PDB file of C-alpha atoms and ligand atoms in Angstrom:
ATOM      1  CA  MET A   1       0.243   1.617  16.909  1.00  0.00           C
ATOM      2  CA  ARG A   2       2.053   4.419  15.112  1.00  0.00           C
ATOM      3  CA  VAL A   3       1.739   4.354  11.223  1.00  0.00           C
ATOM      4  CA  VAL A   4       3.756   6.454   8.825  1.00  0.00           C
ATOM      5  CA  VAL A   5       2.319   6.621   5.235  1.00  0.00           C
ATOM      6  CA  LEU A   6       4.611   7.213   2.172  1.00  0.00           C
ATOM      7  CA  VAL A   7       2.848   8.887  -0.725  1.00  0.00           C
ATOM      8  CA  SER A   8       3.611  10.513  -4.085  1.00  0.00           C
ATOM      9  CA  GLY A   9       0.063  11.252  -5.542  1.00  0.00           C
ATOM     10  CA  SER A  10      -3.583  11.742  -4.805  1.00  0.00           C
ATOM     11  CA  GLY A  11      -3.752   9.784  -1.577  1.00  0.00           C
ATOM     12  CA  ARG A  12      -7.044   8.056  -1.825  1.00  0.00           C
ATOM     13  CA  ASN A  13      -5.580   5.080   0.077  1.00  0.00           C
ATOM     14  CA  LEU A  14      -4.191   7.512   2.745  1.00  0.00           C
ATOM     15  CA  GLN A  15      -7.665   9.065   3.111  1.00  0.00           C
ATOM     16  CA  ALA A  16      -9.175   5.642   3.768  1.00  0.00           C
ATOM     17  CA  LEU A  17      -6.660   5.058   6.491  1.00  0.00           C
ATOM     18  CA  LEU A  18      -7.199   8.555   7.973  1.00  0.00           C
ATOM     19  CA  ASP A  19     -10.998   8.042   7.993  1.00  0.00           C
ATOM     20  CA  HIS A  20     -10.744   4.596   9.627  1.00  0.00           C
ATOM     21  CA  ALA A  21      -8.270   5.917  12.114  1.00  0.00           C
ATOM     22  CA  ALA A  22     -10.674   8.817  12.989  1.00  0.00           C
ATOM     23  CA  ALA A  23     -13.626   6.369  13.265  1.00  0.00           C
ATOM     24  CA  GLY A  24     -11.576   4.183  15.625  1.00  0.00           C
ATOM     25  CA  THR A  25     -11.801   1.191  13.317  1.00  0.00           C
ATOM     26  CA  LEU A  26      -8.059   1.052  12.392  1.00  0.00           C
ATOM     27  CA  GLY A  27      -6.661   0.501  15.887  1.00  0.00           C
ATOM     28  CA  ALA A  28      -3.733   2.751  14.790  1.00  0.00           C
ATOM     29  CA  ARG A  29      -2.822   6.409  14.520  1.00  0.00           C
ATOM     30  CA  VAL A  30      -1.302   7.944  11.287  1.00  0.00           C
ATOM     31  CA  VAL A  31       1.511   9.964  12.975  1.00  0.00           C
ATOM     32  CA  GLY A  32       3.162  11.135   9.830  1.00  0.00           C
ATOM     33  CA  VAL A  33       2.971  11.354   6.101  1.00  0.00           C
ATOM     34  CA  VAL A  34       6.071  11.532   3.890  1.00  0.00           C
ATOM     35  CA  SER A  35       5.937  12.501   0.232  1.00  0.00           C
ATOM     36  CA  ASN A  36       8.724  12.710  -2.436  1.00  0.00           C
ATOM     37  CA  ARG A  37       6.610  15.192  -4.318  1.00  0.00           C
ATOM     38  CA  GLU A  38       5.560  18.644  -3.077  1.00  0.00           C
ATOM     39  CA  ASP A  39       2.540  18.741  -5.414  1.00  0.00           C
ATOM     40  CA  ALA A  40       0.977  15.468  -4.076  1.00  0.00           C
ATOM     41  CA  TYR A  41      -2.662  16.012  -3.151  1.00  0.00           C
ATOM     42  CA  ALA A  42      -2.092  13.504  -0.426  1.00  0.00           C
ATOM     43  CA  LEU A  43      -0.305  16.264   1.517  1.00  0.00           C
ATOM     44  CA  THR A  44      -3.505  18.380   1.553  1.00  0.00           C
ATOM     45  CA  ARG A  45      -5.320  15.364   2.952  1.00  0.00           C
ATOM     46  CA  ALA A  46      -2.748  15.027   5.706  1.00  0.00           C
ATOM     47  CA  GLN A  47      -3.023  18.745   6.544  1.00  0.00           C
ATOM     48  CA  GLN A  48      -6.755  18.631   6.693  1.00  0.00           C
ATOM     49  CA  ALA A  49      -6.630  15.678   9.034  1.00  0.00           C
ATOM     50  CA  GLY A  50      -4.034  17.554  11.252  1.00  0.00           C
ATOM     51  CA  VAL A  51      -1.361  14.968  10.612  1.00  0.00           C
ATOM     52  CA  PRO A  52       2.321  16.195  10.237  1.00  0.00           C
ATOM     53  CA  ALA A  53       3.845  15.736   6.832  1.00  0.00           C
ATOM     54  CA  THR A  54       7.310  15.946   5.397  1.00  0.00           C
ATOM     55  CA  VAL A  55       8.357  16.506   1.743  1.00  0.00           C
ATOM     56  CA  LEU A  56      11.568  14.981   0.618  1.00  0.00           C
ATOM     57  CA  PRO A  57      12.151  15.679  -3.055  1.00  0.00           C
ATOM     58  CA  HIS A  58      14.261  12.926  -4.526  1.00  0.00           C
ATOM     59  CA  ARG A  59      15.876  15.343  -6.986  1.00  0.00           C
ATOM     60  CA  GLY A  60      17.870  16.962  -4.227  1.00  0.00           C
ATOM     61  CA  PHE A  61      20.058  13.921  -3.645  1.00  0.00           C
ATOM     62  CA  ALA A  62      23.353  12.817  -5.279  1.00  0.00           C
ATOM     63  CA  ASP A  63      22.186   9.199  -5.773  1.00  0.00           C
ATOM     64  CA  ARG A  64      19.600   6.747  -4.876  1.00  0.00           C
ATOM     65  CA  ALA A  65      21.422   5.453  -1.736  1.00  0.00           C
ATOM     66  CA  ALA A  66      21.617   9.100  -0.460  1.00  0.00           C
ATOM     67  CA  PHE A  67      17.879   9.603  -0.904  1.00  0.00           C
ATOM     68  CA  ASP A  68      17.182   6.178   0.754  1.00  0.00           C
ATOM     69  CA  ARG A  69      19.197   7.116   3.745  1.00  0.00           C
ATOM     70  CA  ALA A  70      17.507  10.478   4.119  1.00  0.00           C
ATOM     71  CA  LEU A  71      14.008   8.918   3.675  1.00  0.00           C
ATOM     72  CA  ALA A  72      14.754   6.258   6.150  1.00  0.00           C
ATOM     73  CA  ASP A  73      15.917   8.847   8.698  1.00  0.00           C
ATOM     74  CA  THR A  74      12.792  10.959   8.102  1.00  0.00           C
ATOM     75  CA  VAL A  75      10.570   7.988   8.463  1.00  0.00           C
ATOM     76  CA  ALA A  76      12.376   6.731  11.612  1.00  0.00           C
ATOM     77  CA  GLY A  77      11.978  10.287  13.111  1.00  0.00           C
ATOM     78  CA  TYR A  78       8.253   9.530  13.449  1.00  0.00           C
ATOM     79  CA  ALA A  79       9.023   6.325  15.294  1.00  0.00           C
ATOM     80  CA  PRO A  80       6.628   4.174  13.423  1.00  0.00           C
ATOM     81  CA  ASP A  81       5.553   0.606  14.198  1.00  0.00           C
ATOM     82  CA  LEU A  82       4.378   0.170  10.564  1.00  0.00           C
ATOM     83  CA  VAL A  83       5.333   1.903   7.358  1.00  0.00           C
ATOM     84  CA  VAL A  84       2.636   1.978   4.809  1.00  0.00           C
ATOM     85  CA  MET A  85       3.429   2.703   1.161  1.00  0.00           C
ATOM     86  CA  ALA A  86       0.313   4.206  -0.527  1.00  0.00           C
ATOM     87  CA  GLY A  87       1.078   5.127  -4.083  1.00  0.00           C
ATOM     88  CA  PHE A  88       4.755   5.950  -3.352  1.00  0.00           C
ATOM     89  CA  MET A  89       6.336   6.107  -6.698  1.00  0.00           C
ATOM     90  CA  ARG A  90       9.928   5.597  -5.933  1.00  0.00           C
ATOM     91  CA  VAL A  91      11.738   2.168  -5.923  1.00  0.00           C
ATOM     92  CA  LEU A  92      13.410   1.866  -2.536  1.00  0.00           C
ATOM     93  CA  GLY A  93      16.859   0.206  -2.056  1.00  0.00           C
ATOM     94  CA  PRO A  94      17.729  -2.667   0.266  1.00  0.00           C
ATOM     95  CA  GLY A  95      19.202  -0.187   2.787  1.00  0.00           C
ATOM     96  CA  PHE A  96      15.694   1.270   3.403  1.00  0.00           C
ATOM     97  CA  ILE A  97      13.872  -1.932   3.261  1.00  0.00           C
ATOM     98  CA  GLU A  98      16.060  -3.821   5.686  1.00  0.00           C
ATOM     99  CA  ARG A  99      15.680  -1.056   8.258  1.00  0.00           C
ATOM    100  CA  PHE A 100      11.835  -1.582   8.318  1.00  0.00           C
ATOM    101  CA  ALA A 101      11.871  -5.325   7.495  1.00  0.00           C
ATOM    102  CA  GLY A 102       8.619  -6.989   8.529  1.00  0.00           C
ATOM    103  CA  ARG A 103       6.854  -3.776   9.303  1.00  0.00           C
ATOM    104  CA  MET A 104       6.386  -2.315   5.814  1.00  0.00           C
ATOM    105  CA  LEU A 105       3.208  -2.825   3.628  1.00  0.00           C
ATOM    106  CA  ASN A 106       2.499  -1.869  -0.010  1.00  0.00           C
ATOM    107  CA  ILE A 107      -0.616  -2.045  -2.140  1.00  0.00           C
ATOM    108  CA  HIS A 108      -0.400  -2.749  -5.823  1.00  0.00           C
ATOM    109  CA  PRO A 109      -3.299  -2.491  -8.398  1.00  0.00           C
ATOM    110  CA  SER A 110      -2.943  -6.069  -9.777  1.00  0.00           C
ATOM    111  CA  LEU A 111      -3.289  -9.687  -8.797  1.00  0.00           C
ATOM    112  CA  LEU A 112       0.348 -10.144  -8.004  1.00  0.00           C
ATOM    113  CA  PRO A 113       2.563 -11.875  -9.082  1.00  0.00           C
ATOM    114  CA  ARG A 114       0.854 -10.788 -12.282  1.00  0.00           C
ATOM    115  CA  HIS A 115       1.654  -7.317 -13.657  1.00  0.00           C
ATOM    116  CA  ARG A 116       4.250  -5.932 -11.343  1.00  0.00           C
ATOM    117  CA  GLY A 117       5.262  -2.395 -12.149  1.00  0.00           C
ATOM    118  CA  LEU A 118       3.279   0.351 -13.919  1.00  0.00           C
ATOM    119  CA  HIS A 119       0.121   0.595 -16.119  1.00  0.00           C
ATOM    120  CA  THR A 120      -1.539  -2.528 -14.701  1.00  0.00           C
ATOM    121  CA  HIS A 121      -5.030  -1.737 -15.888  1.00  0.00           C
ATOM    122  CA  ARG A 122      -3.790  -1.238 -19.552  1.00  0.00           C
ATOM    123  CA  ARG A 123      -1.843  -4.528 -19.362  1.00  0.00           C
ATOM    124  CA  VAL A 124      -4.849  -6.494 -18.090  1.00  0.00           C
ATOM    125  CA  LEU A 125      -6.866  -5.204 -21.083  1.00  0.00           C
ATOM    126  CA  GLU A 126      -3.954  -5.854 -23.553  1.00  0.00           C
ATOM    127  CA  ASP A 127      -3.506  -9.357 -22.286  1.00  0.00           C
ATOM    128  CA  GLY A 128      -7.237 -10.150 -22.270  1.00  0.00           C
ATOM    129  CA  ASP A 129      -7.063 -11.207 -18.584  1.00  0.00           C
ATOM    130  CA  ALA A 130     -10.249 -12.762 -17.213  1.00  0.00           C
ATOM    131  CA  GLU A 131      -9.695 -11.365 -13.713  1.00  0.00           C
ATOM    132  CA  HIS A 132      -8.228  -8.255 -12.228  1.00  0.00           C
ATOM    133  CA  GLY A 133      -7.864  -6.777  -8.721  1.00  0.00           C
ATOM    134  CA  ALA A 134      -5.358  -5.496  -6.107  1.00  0.00           C
ATOM    135  CA  THR A 135      -2.941  -6.975  -3.636  1.00  0.00           C
ATOM    136  CA  VAL A 136      -1.629  -5.915  -0.248  1.00  0.00           C
ATOM    137  CA  HIS A 137       1.893  -7.326   0.438  1.00  0.00           C
ATOM    138  CA  PHE A 138       4.809  -6.950   2.779  1.00  0.00           C
ATOM    139  CA  VAL A 139       7.714  -5.059   1.109  1.00  0.00           C
ATOM    140  CA  SER A 140      10.809  -6.916   0.217  1.00  0.00           C
ATOM    141  CA  ALA A 141      13.826  -5.797  -1.838  1.00  0.00           C
ATOM    142  CA  GLU A 142      12.213  -7.104  -4.986  1.00  0.00           C
ATOM    143  CA  LEU A 143       9.804  -4.613  -6.676  1.00  0.00           C
ATOM    144  CA  ASP A 144       6.208  -5.628  -6.001  1.00  0.00           C
ATOM    145  CA  GLY A 145       7.625  -8.939  -5.016  1.00  0.00           C
ATOM    146  CA  GLY A 146       7.135  -9.319  -1.193  1.00  0.00           C
ATOM    147  CA  PRO A 147       4.960 -11.853   0.532  1.00  0.00           C
ATOM    148  CA  LEU A 148       1.278 -11.554  -0.159  1.00  0.00           C
ATOM    149  CA  VAL A 149      -1.303 -10.719   2.459  1.00  0.00           C
ATOM    150  CA  ILE A 150      -4.682 -10.142   0.879  1.00  0.00           C
ATOM    151  CA  GLN A 151      -6.095  -9.916  -2.663  1.00  0.00           C
ATOM    152  CA  GLY A 152      -9.501  -8.691  -3.819  1.00  0.00           C
ATOM    153  CA  LYS A 153     -10.508  -9.584  -7.350  1.00  0.00           C
ATOM    154  CA  PHE A 154     -13.354  -9.397  -9.883  1.00  0.00           C
ATOM    155  CA  ILE A 155     -14.132 -10.714 -13.360  1.00  0.00           C
ATOM    156  CA  VAL A 156     -13.109  -8.110 -15.918  1.00  0.00           C
ATOM    157  CA  PRO A 157     -16.481  -6.713 -17.197  1.00  0.00           C
ATOM    158  CA  PRO A 158     -16.869  -6.502 -21.040  1.00  0.00           C
ATOM    159  CA  GLN A 159     -16.279  -3.106 -22.548  1.00  0.00           C
ATOM    160  CA  HIS A 160     -14.358  -1.817 -19.582  1.00  0.00           C
ATOM    161  CA  THR A 161     -11.746   0.891 -20.376  1.00  0.00           C
ATOM    162  CA  GLU A 162      -8.457   1.355 -18.511  1.00  0.00           C
ATOM    163  CA  ALA A 163     -10.014   4.268 -16.581  1.00  0.00           C
ATOM    164  CA  MET A 164     -13.072   2.249 -15.629  1.00  0.00           C
ATOM    165  CA  LEU A 165     -10.935  -0.660 -14.484  1.00  0.00           C
ATOM    166  CA  GLY A 166      -8.768   1.782 -12.449  1.00  0.00           C
ATOM    167  CA  ALA A 167     -11.772   3.192 -10.632  1.00  0.00           C
ATOM    168  CA  LYS A 168     -13.294  -0.294  -9.968  1.00  0.00           C
ATOM    169  CA  VAL A 169      -9.961  -1.544  -8.522  1.00  0.00           C
ATOM    170  CA  MET A 170      -9.593   1.552  -6.317  1.00  0.00           C
ATOM    171  CA  ASN A 171     -13.147   1.974  -5.066  1.00  0.00           C
ATOM    172  CA  GLU A 172     -14.219  -1.677  -4.753  1.00  0.00           C
ATOM    173  CA  ILE A 173     -10.956  -3.276  -3.589  1.00  0.00           C
ATOM    174  CA  GLU A 174      -7.991  -1.056  -2.528  1.00  0.00           C
ATOM    175  CA  LEU A 175     -10.023   1.202  -0.219  1.00  0.00           C
ATOM    176  CA  LYS A 176     -11.230  -1.850   1.554  1.00  0.00           C
ATOM    177  CA  ILE A 177      -8.376  -4.277   1.710  1.00  0.00           C
ATOM    178  CA  TYR A 178      -5.664  -1.848   2.761  1.00  0.00           C
ATOM    179  CA  PRO A 179      -7.298  -0.426   5.950  1.00  0.00           C
ATOM    180  CA  GLN A 180      -8.257  -4.003   6.777  1.00  0.00           C
ATOM    181  CA  ALA A 181      -4.656  -5.216   6.449  1.00  0.00           C
ATOM    182  CA  VAL A 182      -3.375  -2.343   8.609  1.00  0.00           C
ATOM    183  CA  ALA A 183      -6.048  -3.074  11.220  1.00  0.00           C
ATOM    184  CA  TRP A 184      -4.947  -6.666  11.328  1.00  0.00           C
ATOM    185  CA  PHE A 185      -1.295  -5.625  11.729  1.00  0.00           C
ATOM    186  CA  ALA A 186      -2.222  -3.145  14.459  1.00  0.00           C
ATOM    187  CA  ARG A 187      -3.942  -5.819  16.581  1.00  0.00           C
ATOM    188  CA  GLY A 188      -1.164  -8.419  15.996  1.00  0.00           C
ATOM    189  CA  ALA A 189      -3.328 -10.660  13.810  1.00  0.00           C
ATOM    190  CA  LEU A 190      -0.877 -10.134  11.006  1.00  0.00           C
ATOM    191  CA  ARG A 191       2.888 -10.360  10.947  1.00  0.00           C
ATOM    192  CA  CYS A 192       5.792 -11.117   8.681  1.00  0.00           C
ATOM    193  CA  GLU A 193       8.809 -13.142   9.960  1.00  0.00           C
ATOM    194  CA  ALA A 194      11.781 -14.140   7.863  1.00  0.00           C
ATOM    195  CA  GLY A 195       9.724 -13.544   4.713  1.00  0.00           C
ATOM    196  CA  ALA A 196       6.736 -15.622   5.928  1.00  0.00           C
ATOM    197  CA  VAL A 197       3.371 -14.127   6.586  1.00  0.00           C
ATOM    198  CA  PHE A 198       1.323 -15.289   9.576  1.00  0.00           C
ATOM    199  CA  PHE A 199      -2.314 -14.611   9.955  1.00  0.00           C
ATOM    200  CA  GLN A 200      -3.818 -15.319  13.273  1.00  0.00           C
ATOM    201  CA  ASP A 201      -0.639 -17.298  14.224  1.00  0.00           C
ATOM    202  CA  ARG A 202      -0.900 -19.558  11.157  1.00  0.00           C
ATOM    203  CA  PRO A 203       1.396 -19.340   8.246  1.00  0.00           C
ATOM    204  CA  LEU A 204      -0.372 -18.147   5.046  1.00  0.00           C
ATOM    205  CA  THR A 205       0.084 -20.386   2.013  1.00  0.00           C
ATOM    206  CA  ALA A 206      -2.016 -18.189  -0.197  1.00  0.00           C
ATOM    207  CA  PRO A 207      -3.222 -14.586   0.119  1.00  0.00           C
ATOM    208  CA  LEU A 208      -6.368 -13.971   2.118  1.00  0.00           C
ATOM    209  CA  GLY A 209      -9.479 -12.859   0.025  1.00  0.00           C
ATOM    210  CA  MET A 210     -12.354 -10.355   0.272  1.00  0.00           C
ATOM    211  CA  PRO A 211     -14.596 -12.875   2.299  1.00  0.00           C
ATOM    212  CA  HIS A 212     -12.071 -12.268   5.190  1.00  0.00           C
ATOM    213  CA  LEU A 213     -13.001  -8.538   5.360  1.00  0.00           C
ATOM    214  CA  GLU A 214     -14.536  -7.570   8.634  1.00  0.00           C
ATOM    215  CA  GLU A 215     -17.651  -5.497   8.899  1.00  0.00           C
ATOM    216  CA  PRO A 216     -16.181  -1.938   9.017  1.00  0.00           C
ATOM    217  CA  PHE A 217     -14.049  -2.605   5.854  1.00  0.00           C
ATOM    218  CA  ARG A 218     -16.552  -4.361   3.623  1.00  0.00           C
TER     219      ARG A 218
HETATM  220  C1  GRF B 301      -2.949   2.993  -6.108  1.00  0.00           C
HETATM  221  O1  GRF B 301      -3.539   2.351  -7.224  1.00  0.00           O
HETATM  222  C2  GRF B 301      -2.050   1.980  -5.490  1.00  0.00           C
HETATM  223  O2  GRF B 301      -2.388   0.711  -5.624  1.00  0.00           O
HETATM  224  C3  GRF B 301      -0.765   2.255  -6.305  1.00  0.00           C
HETATM  225  O3  GRF B 301      -0.828   3.628  -6.486  1.00  0.00           O
HETATM  226  C4  GRF B 301      -2.016   4.192  -6.466  1.00  0.00           C
HETATM  227  C5  GRF B 301      -2.111   5.214  -5.429  1.00  0.00           C
HETATM  228  O4  GRF B 301      -3.376   5.934  -5.441  1.00  0.00           O
HETATM  229  N1  GRF B 301       0.419   1.778  -5.617  1.00  0.00           N
HETATM  230  P1  GRF B 301      -3.705   6.964  -4.275  1.00  0.00           P
HETATM  231  O5  GRF B 301      -2.520   7.899  -4.080  1.00  0.00           O
HETATM  232  O6  GRF B 301      -3.926   6.120  -2.981  1.00  0.00           O
HETATM  233  O7  GRF B 301      -4.899   7.648  -4.643  1.00  0.00           O
END
């Protein structure tokens, strides 16, 4: 299973995937990393792991569609079975998404469909939400709107700041549920067909939860 990871930032999720791949628990190989930012620390992580990386700055392109096409060609050049968006901060157009339909995952730091878009931890505090967490979903043309795969959640602790919530979501949830979702996809336990998610050959009517995590991902 060949995985390409799209990044723009620090790459903590990328690191978790690289670590599980190296440990043999992912059932997949990260064959390429693509960043739209040349200063992304994720690129250093790729280099340290010996994974080829490509930088494609979006500023160099006439319009969104031209960037989308170039990005899709770059990604396709790695011949991926799965495309994993891990903190990739560009909205992708339908041209890109249709090309990798059913084999593209994203992680979002909220309990989707709540809080699509940016600043999720701040909005949880502003709205006084009782619960918070993160979601892995298949990517559709709608921003943060594709079919849900797995969510991890917790009760928002009193006195938590935006930064504390961000760290809790990342360390306790994202770094566990994302490698798990990729491992399921790699072994054929997870698939998406015509916008519907199947887990172990049964259609999912609600996202999976943390109790589904297998030993290496807990
Ligand atoms: C994560 O919070 C992820 O959910 C969001 O962007 C952030 C990326 O962080 N889409 P990192 O680059 O994996 O450290």
